[in-house]
Coordinates of C-alpha atoms in Angstrom, one line a residue:
X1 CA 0.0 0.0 0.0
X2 CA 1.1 3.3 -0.3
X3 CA 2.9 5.7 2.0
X4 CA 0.1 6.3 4.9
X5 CA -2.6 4.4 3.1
X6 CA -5.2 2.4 4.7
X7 CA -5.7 -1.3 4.8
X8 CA -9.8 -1.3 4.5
X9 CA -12.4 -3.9 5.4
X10 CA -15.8 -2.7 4.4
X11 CA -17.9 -1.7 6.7
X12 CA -21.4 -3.9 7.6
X13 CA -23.3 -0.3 6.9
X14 CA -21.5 2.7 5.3
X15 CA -24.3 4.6 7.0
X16 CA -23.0 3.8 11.0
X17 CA -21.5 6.6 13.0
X18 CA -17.5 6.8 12.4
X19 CA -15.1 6.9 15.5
X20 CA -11.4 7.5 15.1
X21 CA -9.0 6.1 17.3
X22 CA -5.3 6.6 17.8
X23 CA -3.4 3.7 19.6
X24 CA -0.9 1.0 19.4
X25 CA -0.7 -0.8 16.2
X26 CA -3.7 -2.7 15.5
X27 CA -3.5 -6.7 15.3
X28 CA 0.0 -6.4 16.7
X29 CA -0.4 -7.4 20.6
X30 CA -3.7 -7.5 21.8
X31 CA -4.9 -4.2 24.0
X32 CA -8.6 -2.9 25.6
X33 CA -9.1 -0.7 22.8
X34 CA -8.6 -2.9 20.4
X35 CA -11.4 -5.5 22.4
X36 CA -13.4 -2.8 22.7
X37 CA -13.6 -1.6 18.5
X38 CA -13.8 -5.3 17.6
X39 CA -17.5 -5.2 19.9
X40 CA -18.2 -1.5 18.5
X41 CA -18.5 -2.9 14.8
X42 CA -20.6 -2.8 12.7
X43 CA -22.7 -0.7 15.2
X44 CA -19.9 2.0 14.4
X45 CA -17.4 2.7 11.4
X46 CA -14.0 2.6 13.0
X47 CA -10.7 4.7 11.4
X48 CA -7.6 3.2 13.6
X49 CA -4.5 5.3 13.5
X50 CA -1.7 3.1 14.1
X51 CA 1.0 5.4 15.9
X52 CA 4.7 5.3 16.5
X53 CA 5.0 6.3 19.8
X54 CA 8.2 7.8 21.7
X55 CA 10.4 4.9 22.1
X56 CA 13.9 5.8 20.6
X57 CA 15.0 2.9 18.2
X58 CA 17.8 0.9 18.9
X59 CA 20.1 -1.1 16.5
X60 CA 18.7 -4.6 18.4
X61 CA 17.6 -7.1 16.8
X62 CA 13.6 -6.3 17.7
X63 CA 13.7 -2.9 17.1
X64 CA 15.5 -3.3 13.7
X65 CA 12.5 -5.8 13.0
X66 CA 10.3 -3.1 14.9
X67 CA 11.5 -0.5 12.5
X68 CA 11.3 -2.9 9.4
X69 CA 7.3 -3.5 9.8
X70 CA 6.7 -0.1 10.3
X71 CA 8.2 0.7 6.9
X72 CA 6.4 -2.3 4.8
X73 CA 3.2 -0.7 6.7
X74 CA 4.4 3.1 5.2
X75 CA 5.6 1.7 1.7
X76 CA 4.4 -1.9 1.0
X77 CA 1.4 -3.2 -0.6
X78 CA -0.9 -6.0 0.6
X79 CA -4.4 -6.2 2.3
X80 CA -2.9 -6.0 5.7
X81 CA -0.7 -3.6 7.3
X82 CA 3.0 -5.7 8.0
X83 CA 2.7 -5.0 11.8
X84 CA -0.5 -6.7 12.6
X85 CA -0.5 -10.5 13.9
X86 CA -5.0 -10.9 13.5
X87 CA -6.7 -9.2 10.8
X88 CA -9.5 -6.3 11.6
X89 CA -12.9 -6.6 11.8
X90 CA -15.5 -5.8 9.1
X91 CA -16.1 -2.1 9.8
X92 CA -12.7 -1.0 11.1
X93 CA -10.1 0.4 8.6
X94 CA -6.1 0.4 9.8
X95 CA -4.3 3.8 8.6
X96 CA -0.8 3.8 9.1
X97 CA 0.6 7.7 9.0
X98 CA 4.2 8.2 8.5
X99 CA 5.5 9.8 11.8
X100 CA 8.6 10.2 13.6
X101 CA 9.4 8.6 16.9
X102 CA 9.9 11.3 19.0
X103 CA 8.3 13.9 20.4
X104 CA 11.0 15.6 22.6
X105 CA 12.0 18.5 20.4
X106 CA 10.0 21.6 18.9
X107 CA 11.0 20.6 15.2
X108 CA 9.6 16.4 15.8
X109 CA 6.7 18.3 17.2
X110 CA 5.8 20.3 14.2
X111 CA 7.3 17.9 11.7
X112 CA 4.6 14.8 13.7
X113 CA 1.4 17.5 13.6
X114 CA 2.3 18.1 9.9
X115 CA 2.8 14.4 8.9
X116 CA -0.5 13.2 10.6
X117 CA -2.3 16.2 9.1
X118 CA -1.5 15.3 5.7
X119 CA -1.9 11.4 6.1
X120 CA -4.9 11.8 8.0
X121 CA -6.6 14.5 5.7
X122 CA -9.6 12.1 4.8
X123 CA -10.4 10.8 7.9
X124 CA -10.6 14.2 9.7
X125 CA -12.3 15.9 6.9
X126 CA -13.6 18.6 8.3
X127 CA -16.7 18.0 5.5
X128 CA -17.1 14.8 6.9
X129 CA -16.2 14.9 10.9
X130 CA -16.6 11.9 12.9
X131 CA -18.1 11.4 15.8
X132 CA -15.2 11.5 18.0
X133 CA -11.4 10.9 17.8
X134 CA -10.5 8.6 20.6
X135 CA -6.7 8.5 21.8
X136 CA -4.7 5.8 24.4
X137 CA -1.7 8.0 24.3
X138 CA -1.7 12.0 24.2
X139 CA 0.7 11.4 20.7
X140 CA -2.1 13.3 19.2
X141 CA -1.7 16.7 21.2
X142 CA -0.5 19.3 18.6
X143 CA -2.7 17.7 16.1
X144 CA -6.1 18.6 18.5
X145 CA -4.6 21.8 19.1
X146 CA -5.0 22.8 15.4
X147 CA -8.2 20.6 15.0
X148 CA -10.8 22.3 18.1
X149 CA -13.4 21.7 16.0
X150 CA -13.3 17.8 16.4
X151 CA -14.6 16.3 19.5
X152 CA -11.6 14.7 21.2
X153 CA -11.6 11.9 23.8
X154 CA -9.1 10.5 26.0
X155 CA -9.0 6.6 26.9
X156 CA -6.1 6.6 29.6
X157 CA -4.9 3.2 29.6
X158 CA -1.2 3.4 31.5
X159 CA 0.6 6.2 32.8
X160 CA 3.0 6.1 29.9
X161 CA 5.6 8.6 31.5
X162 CA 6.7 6.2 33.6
X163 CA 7.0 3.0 31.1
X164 CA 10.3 1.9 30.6
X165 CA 12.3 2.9 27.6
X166 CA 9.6 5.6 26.8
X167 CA 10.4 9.6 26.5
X168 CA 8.9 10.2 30.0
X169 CA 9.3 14.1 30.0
X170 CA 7.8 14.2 26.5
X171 CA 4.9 12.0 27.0
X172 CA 4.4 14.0 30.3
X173 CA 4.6 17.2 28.2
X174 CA 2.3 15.9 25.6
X175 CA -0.6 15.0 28.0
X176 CA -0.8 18.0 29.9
X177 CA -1.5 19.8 26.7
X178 CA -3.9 17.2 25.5
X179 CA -5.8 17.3 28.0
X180 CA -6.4 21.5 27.5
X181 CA -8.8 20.1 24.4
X182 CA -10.5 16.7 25.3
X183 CA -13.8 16.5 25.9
X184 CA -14.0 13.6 28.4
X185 CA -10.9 11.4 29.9
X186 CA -12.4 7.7 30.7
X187 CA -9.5 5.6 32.6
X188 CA -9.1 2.0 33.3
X189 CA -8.0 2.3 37.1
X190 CA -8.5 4.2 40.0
X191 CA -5.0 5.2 40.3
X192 CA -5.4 6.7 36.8
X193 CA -8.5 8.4 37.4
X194 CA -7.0 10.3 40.5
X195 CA -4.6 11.2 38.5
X196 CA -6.7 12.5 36.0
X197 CA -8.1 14.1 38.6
X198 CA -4.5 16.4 39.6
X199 CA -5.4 18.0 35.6
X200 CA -8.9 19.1 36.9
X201 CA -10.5 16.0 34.8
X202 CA -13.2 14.3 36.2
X203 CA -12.7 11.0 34.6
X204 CA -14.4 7.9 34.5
X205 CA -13.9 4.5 35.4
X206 CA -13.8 1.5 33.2
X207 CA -11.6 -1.6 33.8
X208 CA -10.9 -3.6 31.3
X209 CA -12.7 -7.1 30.3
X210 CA -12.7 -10.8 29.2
X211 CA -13.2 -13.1 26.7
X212 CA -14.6 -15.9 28.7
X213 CA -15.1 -17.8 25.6
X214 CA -11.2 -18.3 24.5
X215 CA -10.0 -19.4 28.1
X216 CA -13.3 -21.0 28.6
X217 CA -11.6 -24.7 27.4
X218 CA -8.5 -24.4 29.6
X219 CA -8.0 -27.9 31.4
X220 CA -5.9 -27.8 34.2
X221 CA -3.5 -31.2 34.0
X222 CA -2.9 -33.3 37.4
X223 CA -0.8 -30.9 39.8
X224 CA 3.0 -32.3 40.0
X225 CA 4.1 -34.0 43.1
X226 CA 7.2 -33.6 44.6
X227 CA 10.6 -33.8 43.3
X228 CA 8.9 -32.8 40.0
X229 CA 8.9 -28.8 40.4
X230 CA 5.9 -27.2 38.9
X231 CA 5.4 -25.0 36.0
X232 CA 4.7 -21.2 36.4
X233 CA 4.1 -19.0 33.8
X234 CA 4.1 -14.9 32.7
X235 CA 2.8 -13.6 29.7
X236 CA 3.0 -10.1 28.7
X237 CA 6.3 -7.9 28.1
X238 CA 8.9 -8.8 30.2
X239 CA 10.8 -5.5 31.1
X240 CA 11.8 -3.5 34.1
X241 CA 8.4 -3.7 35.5
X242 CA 9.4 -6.7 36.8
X243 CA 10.8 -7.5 40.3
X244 CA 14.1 -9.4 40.1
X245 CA 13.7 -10.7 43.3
X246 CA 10.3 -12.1 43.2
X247 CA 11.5 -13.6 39.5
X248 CA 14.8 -14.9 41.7
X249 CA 12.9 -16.1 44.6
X250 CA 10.2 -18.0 42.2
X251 CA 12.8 -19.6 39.9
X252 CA 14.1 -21.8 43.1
X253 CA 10.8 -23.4 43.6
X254 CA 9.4 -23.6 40.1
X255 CA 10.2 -23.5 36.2
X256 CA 9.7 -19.9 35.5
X257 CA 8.4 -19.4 32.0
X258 CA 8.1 -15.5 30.4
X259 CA 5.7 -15.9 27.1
X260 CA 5.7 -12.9 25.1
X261 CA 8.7 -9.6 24.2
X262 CA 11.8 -9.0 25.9
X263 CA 12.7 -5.4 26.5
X264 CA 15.1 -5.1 28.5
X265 CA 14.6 -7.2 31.5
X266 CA 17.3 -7.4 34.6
X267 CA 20.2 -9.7 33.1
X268 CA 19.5 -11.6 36.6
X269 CA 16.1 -12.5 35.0
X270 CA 17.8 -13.7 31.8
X271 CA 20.1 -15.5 32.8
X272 CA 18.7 -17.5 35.7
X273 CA 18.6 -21.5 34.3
X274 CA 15.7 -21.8 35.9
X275 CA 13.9 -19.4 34.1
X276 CA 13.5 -19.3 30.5
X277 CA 11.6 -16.6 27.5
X278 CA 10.2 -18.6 25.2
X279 CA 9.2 -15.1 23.3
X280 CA 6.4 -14.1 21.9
X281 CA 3.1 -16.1 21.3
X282 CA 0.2 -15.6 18.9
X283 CA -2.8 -14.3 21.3
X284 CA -4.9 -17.3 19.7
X285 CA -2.6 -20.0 21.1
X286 CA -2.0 -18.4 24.5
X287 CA -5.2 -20.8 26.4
X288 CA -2.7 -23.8 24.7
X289 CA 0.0 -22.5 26.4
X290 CA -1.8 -22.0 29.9
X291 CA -2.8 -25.6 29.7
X292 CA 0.7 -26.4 30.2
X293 CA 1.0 -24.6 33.3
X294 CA 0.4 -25.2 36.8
X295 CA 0.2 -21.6 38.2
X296 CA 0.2 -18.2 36.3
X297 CA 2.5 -15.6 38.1
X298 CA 2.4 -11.4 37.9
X299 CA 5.7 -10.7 39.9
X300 CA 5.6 -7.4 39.2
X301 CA 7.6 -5.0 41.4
X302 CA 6.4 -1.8 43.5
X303 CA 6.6 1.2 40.9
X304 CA 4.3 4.3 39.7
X305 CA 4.4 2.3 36.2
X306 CA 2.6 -0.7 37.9
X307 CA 0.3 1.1 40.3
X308 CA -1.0 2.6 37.6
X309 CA -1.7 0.0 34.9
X310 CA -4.6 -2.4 35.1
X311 CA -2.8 -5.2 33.4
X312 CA -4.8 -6.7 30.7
X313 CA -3.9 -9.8 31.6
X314 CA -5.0 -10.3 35.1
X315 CA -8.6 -11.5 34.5
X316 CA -7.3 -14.1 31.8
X317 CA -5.7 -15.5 34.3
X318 CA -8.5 -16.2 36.3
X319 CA -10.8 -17.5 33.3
X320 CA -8.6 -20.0 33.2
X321 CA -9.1 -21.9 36.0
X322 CA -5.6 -21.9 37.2
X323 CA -3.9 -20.9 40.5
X324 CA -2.7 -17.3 40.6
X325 CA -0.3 -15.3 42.4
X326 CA 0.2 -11.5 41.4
X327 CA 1.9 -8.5 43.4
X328 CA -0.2 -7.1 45.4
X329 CA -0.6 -4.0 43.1
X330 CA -4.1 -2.1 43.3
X331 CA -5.7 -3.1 40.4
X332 CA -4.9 -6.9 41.2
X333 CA -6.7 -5.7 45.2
X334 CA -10.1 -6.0 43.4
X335 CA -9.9 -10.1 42.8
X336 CA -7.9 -10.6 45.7
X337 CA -10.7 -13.4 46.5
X338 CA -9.9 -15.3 43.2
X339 CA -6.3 -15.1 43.4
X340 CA -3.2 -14.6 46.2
X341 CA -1.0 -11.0 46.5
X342 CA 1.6 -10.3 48.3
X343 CA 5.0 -8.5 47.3
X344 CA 7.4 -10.9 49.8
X345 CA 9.7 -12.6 47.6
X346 CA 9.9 -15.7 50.1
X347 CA 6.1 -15.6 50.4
X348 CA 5.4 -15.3 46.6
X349 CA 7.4 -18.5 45.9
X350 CA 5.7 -20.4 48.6
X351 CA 2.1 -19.6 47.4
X352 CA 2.6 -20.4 43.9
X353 CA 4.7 -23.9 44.7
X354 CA 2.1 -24.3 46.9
X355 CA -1.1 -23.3 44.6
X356 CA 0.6 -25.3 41.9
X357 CA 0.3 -28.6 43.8
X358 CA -3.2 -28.4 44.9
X359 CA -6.8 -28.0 43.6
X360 CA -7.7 -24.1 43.1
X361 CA -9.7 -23.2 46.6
X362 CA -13.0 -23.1 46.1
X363 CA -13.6 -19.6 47.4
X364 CA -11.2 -18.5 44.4
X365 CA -13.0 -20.4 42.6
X366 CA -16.7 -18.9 43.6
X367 CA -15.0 -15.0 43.6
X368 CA -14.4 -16.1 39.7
X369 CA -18.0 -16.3 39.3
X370 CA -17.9 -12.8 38.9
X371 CA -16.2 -12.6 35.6
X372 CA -18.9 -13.8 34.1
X373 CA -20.1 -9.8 34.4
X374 CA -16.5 -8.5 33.2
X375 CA -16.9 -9.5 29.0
X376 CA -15.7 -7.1 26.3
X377 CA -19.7 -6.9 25.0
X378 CA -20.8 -5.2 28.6
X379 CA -17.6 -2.5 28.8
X380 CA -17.7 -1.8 24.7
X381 CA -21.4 -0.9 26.2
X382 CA -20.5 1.6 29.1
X383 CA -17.7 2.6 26.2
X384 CA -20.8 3.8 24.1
X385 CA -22.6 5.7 26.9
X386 CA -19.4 7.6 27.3
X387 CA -18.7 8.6 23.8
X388 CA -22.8 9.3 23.8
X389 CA -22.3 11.5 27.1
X390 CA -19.6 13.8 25.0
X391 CA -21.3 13.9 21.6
X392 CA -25.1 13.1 21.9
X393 CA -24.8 10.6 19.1
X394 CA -25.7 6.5 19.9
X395 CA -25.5 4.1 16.7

């Protein structure tokens, strides 16, 4: 396709309201927003902006393969953009904008506003408007500076100033100023929404949800019994969010398995023979690969990064049906009757050798009950009394 073009699945009905949203790359690892727009079509037509981000690129290996994807998506031909691992829905059309990654400097600044003006003229038509333009990170802040007449809204997923590897200052920078011309600010955790909060926005809550249907046929094998150690398993990112010591501590007691990225994770981690990172996983196979295990782990350490986020993860583990031990972060606090916290390195190991050689307690396994209320369907619903409470418009 050509520089900035669109990769474009019809919609079900031309006629359905339009939403733009700028996130992550679509298809590429799975997110909340991209959950959410798969259960908004073909109620809605959905523009996704794939964007860049801040993340400096490196000479390694995955960011020379990063950087390689995100040109065959700029340059290349084919039906699918070159970054994106599941194809989108009828209804939703990928754009991916040639922009820089970085956001630091006056000139990027300027140079990004201009870029995503031109590669975006068609979807923000001002003859044709949509109904709102949705954004998970404030990339898009110089862009609704020149563009007031657009309704924007802000979905905060993270607090990305303090993820790893990421241009804190700038991203700090940029959403001080976006915020200055959204609408409405919905955020998936409490921390987030009081920090919303310190910019005068009174946001709202939504946490994210579950597809009870693709862990639904997870079948735990027979616990091991001792000398055989048991198998626990991470999925996600495995970065500097995690705590080395919990990861150290774990690793003597059980096989430690990370399923998904490296970015930079403590060398300690890496190294360790009892851990190992099998890299990443296509999101359809993951319920295989939790059949395997014998407890799913979060050992996540103490940081603003990861009292923030509302990992997306956390209620997959629990439709599994598997034994789970997490940090005791503060969006984990809300399950901690399906599941076991703590941030004790000695104590974490112990519960999860422990979980992993027993039957899941059946008051976890009653407080799971309550998933059954957390699916994608139901929060792609309060999603659309949001965007109805900003715009007035309901498909």
């Amino acid at each position: 396709m050509s520089a900035g073009a669109a990769d474009r699945t019809p919609a079900a009905a031309d006629t359905a309201p339009r939403l733009v949203v700028f996130s992550d790359d679509f298809g590429r690892h799975p997110s909340s927003a991209q959950h959410i727009a798969r259960c908004l079509v073909p109620r809605w037509r959905v523009d996704w902006v794939n964007t860049i981000g801040t993340r400096r690129p490196s000479l390694s290996a995955r960011d020379l393969a990063r950087a390689a994807g995100k040109l065959r998506d700029w340059f290349g031909s084919g039906d699918a953009p070159a970054s994106a691992a599941t194809p989108p829905p009828t209804g939703l059309t990928v754009h991916s904008p040639i922009h820089w990654p970085g956001f630091g400097l006056q000139l990027e600044r300027r140079a990004n506003a201009a870029l995503l003006a031109r590669g975006l003229r068609e979807v923000l038509d001002p003859a044709n408007p949509p109904v709102a333009v949705i954004a998970t990170a404030p990339i898009p802040a110089d862009l609704a500076a020149a563009r007031p007449d657009l309704v924007w809204l802000y979905y905060c997923v993270d607090d990305l100033s303090q993820w790893p590897g990421l241009d804190g200052p700038a991203l700090a920078r940029l959403e001080a100023e976006f915020l200055r011309h959204v609408r409405g600010v919905i955020a998936v955790s409490e921390h987030l929404v009081a920090r919303m909060a310190e910019f005068g926005q009174d946001a709202e809550l939504l946490t994210h949800g579950i597809e009870l249907q693709r862990w639904a046929g997870v079948v735990r094998r027979t616990p091991p019994v001792a000398p055989v150690r048991p198998q626990a398993l991470f999925w996600g990112v495995a970065d500097r969010r995690l705590d080395t010591e919990l990861c150290l501590a774990l690793a003597e007691r059980c096989d430690l398995s990370f399923v998904g990225p490296a970015d930079d994770p403590d060398p300690r981690v890496v190294q360790h023979p009892a851990i190992t990172l099998e890299g990443p996983l296509p999101y359809a196979e993951l319920s295989g690969r939790a059949a395997l295990a014998d407890v799913l782990v979060m050992p996540y350490a103490d940081l603003p990064v990861t009292r923030a986020m509302q990992p997306l993860k956390l209620k997959e583990y629990l439709a599994t049906g598997l034994p789970v031990v997490c940090s005791d972060l503060p969006a984990n606090r809300e399950w901690k009757d399906a599941l076991d916290l703590t941030f004790d390195p000695a104590r974490f190991a112990q519960l999860a050798e422990e979980r992993a050689r027993a039957p899941l307690p059946v008051e976890q396994a009653a407080a799971r009950k309550a998933l059954a209320n957390e699916t994608w369907d139901a929060k792609a619903k309060l999603f659309e009394d949001f965007v109805a409470r900003h715009t007035g418009v309901r498909p």
